Backbone as JSON Lines, residues from 0, in Angstrom:
{"i":0,"aa":"X","n":[-81.56,7.73,9.42],"ca":[-82.73,8.33,10.01],"c":[-83.98,7.86,9.26]}
{"i":1,"aa":"X","n":[-84.92,7.32,10.0],"ca":[-86.18,6.86,9.41],"c":[-87.21,7.96,9.56]}
{"i":2,"aa":"X","n":[-87.77,8.36,8.46],"ca":[-88.81,9.39,8.47],"c":[-90.18,8.71,8.59]}
{"i":3,"aa":"X","n":[-90.95,9.14,9.56],"ca":[-92.28,8.57,9.79],"c":[-93.33,9.66,9.61]}
{"i":4,"aa":"X","n":[-94.46,9.28,9.06],"ca":[-95.55,10.22,8.83],"c":[-96.84,9.62,9.35]}
{"i":5,"aa":"X","n":[-97.45,10.32,10.3],"ca":[-98.74,9.89,10.84],"c":[-99.87,10.6,10.12]}
{"i":6,"aa":"X","n":[-101.02,9.95,10.1],"ca":[-102.21,10.58,9.54],"c":[-103.45,9.99,10.21]}
{"i":7,"aa":"X","n":[-104.57,10.64,10.01],"ca":[-105.84,10.1,10.49],"c":[-106.43,10.81,11.69]}
{"i":8,"aa":"X","n":[-105.72,11.77,12.24],"ca":[-106.25,12.48,13.39],"c":[-107.39,13.41,13.02]}
{"i":9,"aa":"X","n":[-108.02,13.96,14.02],"ca":[-109.11,14.89,13.8],"c":[-109.95,15.06,15.06]}
{"i":10,"aa":"X","n":[-111.13,15.61,14.87],"ca":[-112.06,15.82,15.98],"c":[-113.09,14.7,15.95]}
{"i":11,"aa":"X","n":[-113.26,14.05,17.08],"ca":[-114.16,12.91,17.19],"c":[-115.04,13.09,18.42]}
{"i":12,"aa":"X","n":[-116.27,12.67,18.32],"ca":[-117.16,12.74,19.47],"c":[-116.85,11.64,20.46]}
{"i":13,"aa":"X","n":[-117.12,11.87,21.72],"ca":[-116.95,10.8,22.71],"c":[-117.74,9.56,22.29]}
{"i":14,"aa":"X","n":[-117.09,8.42,22.45],"ca":[-117.71,7.18,22.01],"c":[-117.45,6.83,20.57]}
{"i":15,"aa":"X","n":[-116.86,7.74,19.85],"ca":[-116.58,7.51,18.44],"c":[-115.31,6.74,18.21]}
{"i":16,"aa":"X","n":[-114.97,6.59,16.94],"ca":[-113.8,5.81,16.55],"c":[-112.97,6.57,15.53]}
{"i":17,"aa":"X","n":[-111.7,6.26,15.51],"ca":[-110.8,6.79,14.49],"c":[-109.65,5.82,14.35]}
{"i":18,"aa":"X","n":[-109.09,5.76,13.16],"ca":[-107.91,4.92,12.93],"c":[-106.76,5.81,12.48]}
{"i":19,"aa":"X","n":[-105.67,5.72,13.22],"ca":[-104.45,6.43,12.86],"c":[-103.58,5.53,12.02]}
{"i":20,"aa":"X","n":[-102.86,6.13,11.09],"ca":[-101.94,5.4,10.23],"c":[-100.56,6.03,10.31]}
{"i":21,"aa":"X","n":[-99.58,5.21,10.07],"ca":[-98.19,5.69,10.08],"c":[-97.44,4.92,9.01]}
{"i":22,"aa":"X","n":[-96.68,5.65,8.21],"ca":[-95.88,5.02,7.19],"c":[-94.52,5.69,7.13]}
{"i":23,"aa":"X","n":[-93.67,5.17,6.27],"ca":[-92.32,5.68,6.16],"c":[-91.8,5.46,4.75]}
{"i":24,"aa":"X","n":[-90.79,6.24,4.41],"ca":[-90.1,5.98,3.15],"c":[-89.03,4.91,3.33]}
{"i":25,"aa":"X","n":[-88.81,4.46,4.56],"ca":[-87.91,3.35,4.86],"c":[-88.73,2.1,5.16]}
{"i":26,"aa":"X","n":[-88.14,0.95,4.95],"ca":[-88.83,-0.3,5.24],"c":[-88.92,-0.47,6.76]}
{"i":27,"aa":"X","n":[-90.11,-0.72,7.24],"ca":[-90.34,-0.83,8.68],"c":[-90.31,-2.27,9.18]}
{"i":28,"aa":"X","n":[-90.09,-3.22,8.3],"ca":[-90.2,-4.64,8.67],"c":[-89.32,-5.02,9.84]}
{"i":29,"aa":"X","n":[-88.16,-4.42,9.97],"ca":[-87.17,-4.86,10.95],"c":[-87.26,-4.13,12.29]}
{"i":30,"aa":"X","n":[-88.32,-3.37,12.47],"ca":[-88.43,-2.58,13.69],"c":[-89.64,-2.98,14.51]}
{"i":31,"aa":"X","n":[-89.48,-2.91,15.83],"ca":[-90.67,-2.82,16.65],"c":[-91.26,-1.43,16.44]}
{"i":32,"aa":"X","n":[-92.56,-1.33,16.57],"ca":[-93.24,-0.06,16.33],"c":[-94.16,0.28,17.49]}
{"i":33,"aa":"X","n":[-94.28,1.55,17.75],"ca":[-95.13,1.96,18.86],"c":[-95.92,3.21,18.55]}
{"i":34,"aa":"X","n":[-97.01,3.34,19.28],"ca":[-97.8,4.57,19.26],"c":[-97.73,5.21,20.65]}
{"i":35,"aa":"X","n":[-97.59,6.52,20.63],"ca":[-97.45,7.3,21.86],"c":[-98.37,8.5,21.77]}
{"i":36,"aa":"X","n":[-98.62,9.13,22.9],"ca":[-99.43,10.34,22.89],"c":[-98.9,11.32,23.93]}
{"i":37,"aa":"X","n":[-99.19,12.56,23.67],"ca":[-98.71,13.6,24.57],"c":[-99.7,14.76,24.59]}
{"i":38,"aa":"X","n":[-99.94,15.24,25.79],"ca":[-100.73,16.46,25.96],"c":[-99.82,17.51,26.55]}
{"i":39,"aa":"X","n":[-100.14,18.78,26.33],"ca":[-99.27,19.86,26.83],"c":[-99.07,19.75,28.34]}
{"i":40,"aa":"X","n":[-97.82,19.9,28.75],"ca":[-97.5,19.88,30.15],"c":[-97.29,18.51,30.74]}
{"i":41,"aa":"X","n":[-97.46,17.47,29.94],"ca":[-97.27,16.11,30.43],"c":[-96.24,15.39,29.6]}
{"i":42,"aa":"X","n":[-95.67,14.35,30.19],"ca":[-94.69,13.54,29.47],"c":[-95.39,12.7,28.41]}
{"i":43,"aa":"X","n":[-94.6,12.35,27.42],"ca":[-95.12,11.47,26.37],"c":[-95.42,10.1,26.97]}
{"i":44,"aa":"X","n":[-96.57,9.57,26.61],"ca":[-97.04,8.31,27.19],"c":[-97.07,7.22,26.12]}
{"i":45,"aa":"X","n":[-96.57,6.05,26.46],"ca":[-96.68,4.91,25.56],"c":[-98.1,4.39,25.56]}
{"i":46,"aa":"X","n":[-98.68,4.25,24.38],"ca":[-100.05,3.79,24.24],"c":[-100.1,2.31,23.86]}
{"i":47,"aa":"X","n":[-99.31,1.96,22.86],"ca":[-99.33,0.59,22.37],"c":[-98.08,0.33,21.56]}
{"i":48,"aa":"X","n":[-97.74,-0.95,21.45],"ca":[-96.61,-1.32,20.61],"c":[-96.88,-2.66,19.96]}
{"i":49,"aa":"X","n":[-96.13,-2.94,18.9],"ca":[-96.25,-4.2,18.19],"c":[-94.86,-4.67,17.82]}
{"i":50,"aa":"X","n":[-94.65,-5.96,17.96],"ca":[-93.32,-6.51,17.72],"c":[-92.97,-6.52,16.24]}
{"i":51,"aa":"X","n":[-91.7,-6.74,15.97],"ca":[-91.24,-6.86,14.59],"c":[-91.99,-7.97,13.87]}
{"i":52,"aa":"X","n":[-92.25,-9.07,14.57],"ca":[-92.95,-10.2,13.97],"c":[-94.44,-9.97,13.85]}
{"i":53,"aa":"X","n":[-94.96,-8.99,14.54],"ca":[-96.37,-8.66,14.45],"c":[-97.29,-9.48,15.32]}
{"i":54,"aa":"X","n":[-96.76,-10.43,16.06],"ca":[-97.62,-11.32,16.83],"c":[-97.6,-11.04,18.31]}
{"i":55,"aa":"X","n":[-96.9,-10.0,18.7],"ca":[-96.91,-9.58,20.1],"c":[-97.29,-8.12,20.16]}
{"i":56,"aa":"X","n":[-98.28,-7.8,20.98],"ca":[-98.69,-6.42,21.16],"c":[-98.81,-6.1,22.64]}
{"i":57,"aa":"X","n":[-98.77,-4.85,22.96],"ca":[-98.91,-4.42,24.34],"c":[-99.67,-3.09,24.36]}
{"i":58,"aa":"X","n":[-100.43,-2.88,25.43],"ca":[-101.25,-1.68,25.54],"c":[-101.15,-1.12,26.96]}
{"i":59,"aa":"X","n":[-101.22,0.19,27.05],"ca":[-101.36,0.81,28.37],"c":[-102.75,0.48,28.88]}
{"i":60,"aa":"X","n":[-102.89,0.35,30.18],"ca":[-104.15,-0.11,30.77],"c":[-105.35,0.73,30.35]}
{"i":61,"aa":"X","n":[-105.14,2.03,30.21],"ca":[-106.27,2.92,29.94],"c":[-106.9,2.72,28.57]}
{"i":62,"aa":"X","n":[-106.21,2.01,27.67],"ca":[-106.76,1.82,26.32],"c":[-107.07,0.35,26.02]}
{"i":63,"aa":"X","n":[-106.76,-0.53,26.93],"ca":[-107.01,-1.96,26.69],"c":[-108.5,-2.2,26.43]}
{"i":64,"aa":"X","n":[-108.75,-2.98,25.4],"ca":[-110.13,-3.27,25.02],"c":[-110.75,-2.22,24.13]}
{"i":65,"aa":"X","n":[-110.09,-1.08,23.95],"ca":[-110.61,-0.01,23.1],"c":[-109.74,0.25,21.88]}
{"i":66,"aa":"X","n":[-108.43,0.12,22.02],"ca":[-107.49,0.4,20.94],"c":[-106.89,-0.91,20.43]}
{"i":67,"aa":"X","n":[-106.6,-0.93,19.14],"ca":[-105.95,-2.08,18.53],"c":[-104.84,-1.61,17.61]}
{"i":68,"aa":"X","n":[-103.64,-2.13,17.84],"ca":[-102.51,-1.82,16.97],"c":[-102.33,-2.96,15.97]}
{"i":69,"aa":"X","n":[-101.93,-2.61,14.77],"ca":[-101.67,-3.62,13.75],"c":[-100.65,-3.06,12.77]}
{"i":70,"aa":"X","n":[-100.09,-3.96,12.0],"ca":[-99.12,-3.53,11.0],"c":[-99.36,-4.31,9.71]}
{"i":71,"aa":"X","n":[-99.08,-3.65,8.62],"ca":[-99.23,-4.25,7.3],"c":[-97.88,-4.16,6.61]}
{"i":72,"aa":"X","n":[-97.22,-5.3,6.48],"ca":[-95.87,-5.32,5.91],"c":[-95.9,-4.97,4.43]}
{"i":73,"aa":"X","n":[-96.93,-5.4,3.75],"ca":[-97.0,-5.13,2.31],"c":[-97.14,-3.64,2.04]}
{"i":74,"aa":"X","n":[-97.94,-2.98,2.87],"ca":[-98.16,-1.55,2.69],"c":[-97.17,-0.7,3.47]}
{"i":75,"aa":"X","n":[-96.33,-1.37,4.3],"ca":[-95.35,-0.64,5.11],"c":[-96.04,0.37,6.04]}
{"i":76,"aa":"X","n":[-97.06,-0.1,6.71],"ca":[-97.87,0.77,7.54],"c":[-98.05,0.17,8.94]}
{"i":77,"aa":"X","n":[-98.27,1.03,9.89],"ca":[-98.73,0.61,11.22],"c":[-99.96,1.45,11.54]}
{"i":78,"aa":"X","n":[-100.94,0.79,12.16],"ca":[-102.21,1.43,12.43],"c":[-102.52,1.41,13.93]}
{"i":79,"aa":"X","n":[-103.33,2.35,14.35],"ca":[-103.89,2.32,15.68],"c":[-105.39,2.6,15.54]}
{"i":80,"aa":"X","n":[-106.18,1.54,15.7],"ca":[-107.62,1.69,15.66],"c":[-108.09,2.04,17.07]}
{"i":81,"aa":"X","n":[-108.82,3.13,17.16],"ca":[-109.21,3.67,18.46],"c":[-110.74,3.71,18.52]}
{"i":82,"aa":"X","n":[-111.31,2.94,19.42],"ca":[-112.76,2.87,19.57],"c":[-113.18,3.39,20.93]}
{"i":83,"aa":"X","n":[-114.47,3.69,21.03],"ca":[-115.04,4.15,22.3],"c":[-114.19,5.25,22.92]}
{"i":84,"aa":"X","n":[-113.89,6.25,22.13],"ca":[-112.97,7.3,22.55],"c":[-113.54,8.13,23.69]}
{"i":85,"aa":"X","n":[-112.64,8.56,24.54],"ca":[-112.98,9.34,25.73],"c":[-112.31,10.7,25.66]}
{"i":86,"aa":"X","n":[-112.83,11.63,26.43],"ca":[-112.24,12.97,26.45],"c":[-110.75,12.91,26.78]}
{"i":87,"aa":"X","n":[-110.37,12.02,27.67],"ca":[-108.98,11.94,28.09],"c":[-108.06,11.31,27.05]}
{"i":88,"aa":"X","n":[-108.61,10.87,25.93],"ca":[-107.78,10.38,24.83],"c":[-107.28,11.52,23.95]}
{"i":89,"aa":"X","n":[-107.76,12.72,24.2],"ca":[-107.29,13.87,23.44],"c":[-105.8,14.06,23.63]}
{"i":90,"aa":"X","n":[-105.07,14.12,22.53],"ca":[-103.61,14.24,22.59],"c":[-103.06,14.32,21.17]}
{"i":91,"aa":"X","n":[-101.8,14.63,21.08],"ca":[-101.07,14.42,19.83],"c":[-100.51,13.01,19.87]}
{"i":92,"aa":"X","n":[-100.77,12.26,18.83],"ca":[-100.35,10.87,18.75],"c":[-99.16,10.74,17.8]}
{"i":93,"aa":"X","n":[-98.17,9.99,18.25],"ca":[-96.94,9.79,17.49],"c":[-96.7,8.3,17.26]}
{"i":94,"aa":"X","n":[-96.14,7.99,16.11],"ca":[-95.6,6.64,15.93],"c":[-94.08,6.72,15.97]}
{"i":95,"aa":"X","n":[-93.48,5.6,16.29],"ca":[-92.03,5.57,16.45],"c":[-91.5,4.17,16.21]}
{"i":96,"aa":"X","n":[-90.19,4.11,15.92],"ca":[-89.52,2.83,15.69],"c":[-88.62,2.49,16.87]}
{"i":97,"aa":"X","n":[-88.57,1.2,17.18],"ca":[-87.66,0.68,18.18],"c":[-86.67,-0.21,17.45]}
{"i":98,"aa":"X","n":[-85.49,0.29,17.24],"ca":[-84.5,-0.45,16.47],"c":[-83.87,-1.6,17.25]}
{"i":99,"aa":"X","n":[-84.0,-1.56,18.58],"ca":[-83.24,-2.52,19.4],"c":[-84.13,-3.58,20.04]}
{"i":100,"aa":"X","n":[-85.41,-3.53,19.78],"ca":[-86.32,-4.48,20.43],"c":[-86.07,-5.9,19.93]}
{"i":101,"aa":"X","n":[-86.29,-6.87,20.79],"ca":[-86.27,-8.26,20.35],"c":[-87.38,-8.45,19.32]}
{"i":102,"aa":"X","n":[-87.15,-9.34,18.39],"ca":[-88.09,-9.48,17.27],"c":[-89.48,-9.9,17.73]}
{"i":103,"aa":"X","n":[-89.57,-10.65,18.83],"ca":[-90.86,-11.18,19.26],"c":[-91.47,-10.42,20.42]}
{"i":104,"aa":"X","n":[-90.89,-9.29,20.76],"ca":[-91.4,-8.51,21.88],"c":[-91.49,-7.04,21.47]}
{"i":105,"aa":"X","n":[-92.13,-6.25,22.31],"ca":[-92.09,-4.8,22.11],"c":[-92.23,-4.14,23.48]}
{"i":106,"aa":"X","n":[-92.0,-2.88,23.52],"ca":[-92.03,-2.14,24.78],"c":[-92.66,-0.78,24.56]}
{"i":107,"aa":"X","n":[-93.2,-0.21,25.6],"ca":[-93.93,1.05,25.46],"c":[-93.25,2.21,26.15]}
{"i":108,"aa":"X","n":[-92.01,2.04,26.54],"ca":[-91.25,3.15,27.13],"c":[-90.73,4.04,26.0]}
{"i":109,"aa":"X","n":[-91.16,5.27,25.92],"ca":[-90.73,6.12,24.8],"c":[-89.22,6.33,24.74]}
{"i":110,"aa":"X","n":[-88.55,6.17,25.86],"ca":[-87.1,6.37,25.88],"c":[-86.37,5.29,25.08]}
{"i":111,"aa":"X","n":[-87.05,4.19,24.8],"ca":[-86.42,3.1,24.04],"c":[-86.55,3.29,22.54]}
{"i":112,"aa":"X","n":[-87.29,4.31,22.1],"ca":[-87.59,4.47,20.69],"c":[-86.64,5.45,20.02]}
{"i":113,"aa":"X","n":[-86.48,5.25,18.74],"ca":[-85.41,5.93,18.01],"c":[-85.9,7.0,17.05]}
{"i":114,"aa":"X","n":[-86.79,6.63,16.17],"ca":[-87.25,7.55,15.14],"c":[-88.71,7.89,15.41]}
{"i":115,"aa":"X","n":[-89.05,9.15,15.21],"ca":[-90.39,9.64,15.55],"c":[-91.0,10.41,14.39]}
{"i":116,"aa":"X","n":[-92.31,10.29,14.29],"ca":[-93.02,11.14,13.37],"c":[-93.33,12.49,13.99]}
{"i":117,"aa":"X","n":[-94.01,13.32,13.22],"ca":[-94.34,14.68,13.69],"c":[-95.62,14.71,14.51]}
{"i":118,"aa":"X","n":[-96.37,13.64,14.46],"ca":[-97.57,13.57,15.28],"c":[-98.83,13.97,14.54]}
{"i":119,"aa":"X","n":[-99.94,13.46,15.01],"ca":[-101.24,13.83,14.49],"c":[-102.18,14.09,15.66]}
{"i":120,"aa":"X","n":[-102.9,15.18,15.59],"ca":[-103.75,15.59,16.71],"c":[-105.07,14.82,16.68]}
{"i":121,"aa":"X","n":[-105.43,14.29,17.85],"ca":[-106.74,13.68,18.03],"c":[-107.44,14.44,19.16]}
{"i":122,"aa":"X","n":[-108.58,14.99,18.84],"ca":[-109.33,15.75,19.83],"c":[-110.71,15.11,20.0]}
{"i":123,"aa":"X","n":[-111.01,14.77,21.22],"ca":[-112.32,14.2,21.53],"c":[-113.17,15.31,22.11]}
{"i":124,"aa":"X","n":[-114.24,15.62,21.4],"ca":[-115.05,16.75,21.81],"c":[-116.49,16.53,21.4]}
{"i":125,"aa":"X","n":[-117.39,16.92,22.32],"ca":[-118.8,16.81,22.01],"c":[-119.27,18.03,21.21]}
């Protein structure tokens, strides 16, 4: 079991920026990694993912051009930089590992992910 810990959430004004971080006490190098979000009453949504190799990323259409996922192998971290935030970005954000992904690809279907963090709340509010 890989334990993941997210951080960086908070209250942000519309149009603002925040960077979420995720780390683990396990080495994340061999996993595809993803960020997801969920609001009450809705299914968890895939936001972005990054391949094991770090050179392939994918984003849900609603965040393209605003969010950037990255990973730092030395620090054993994955980040989600979120810019130009909108009210509809309000959610609990989770990071997760995909143990079965091809090394050069990633996927944003939450059903494909294995280990999950506890989430960090991001609230966009004026």
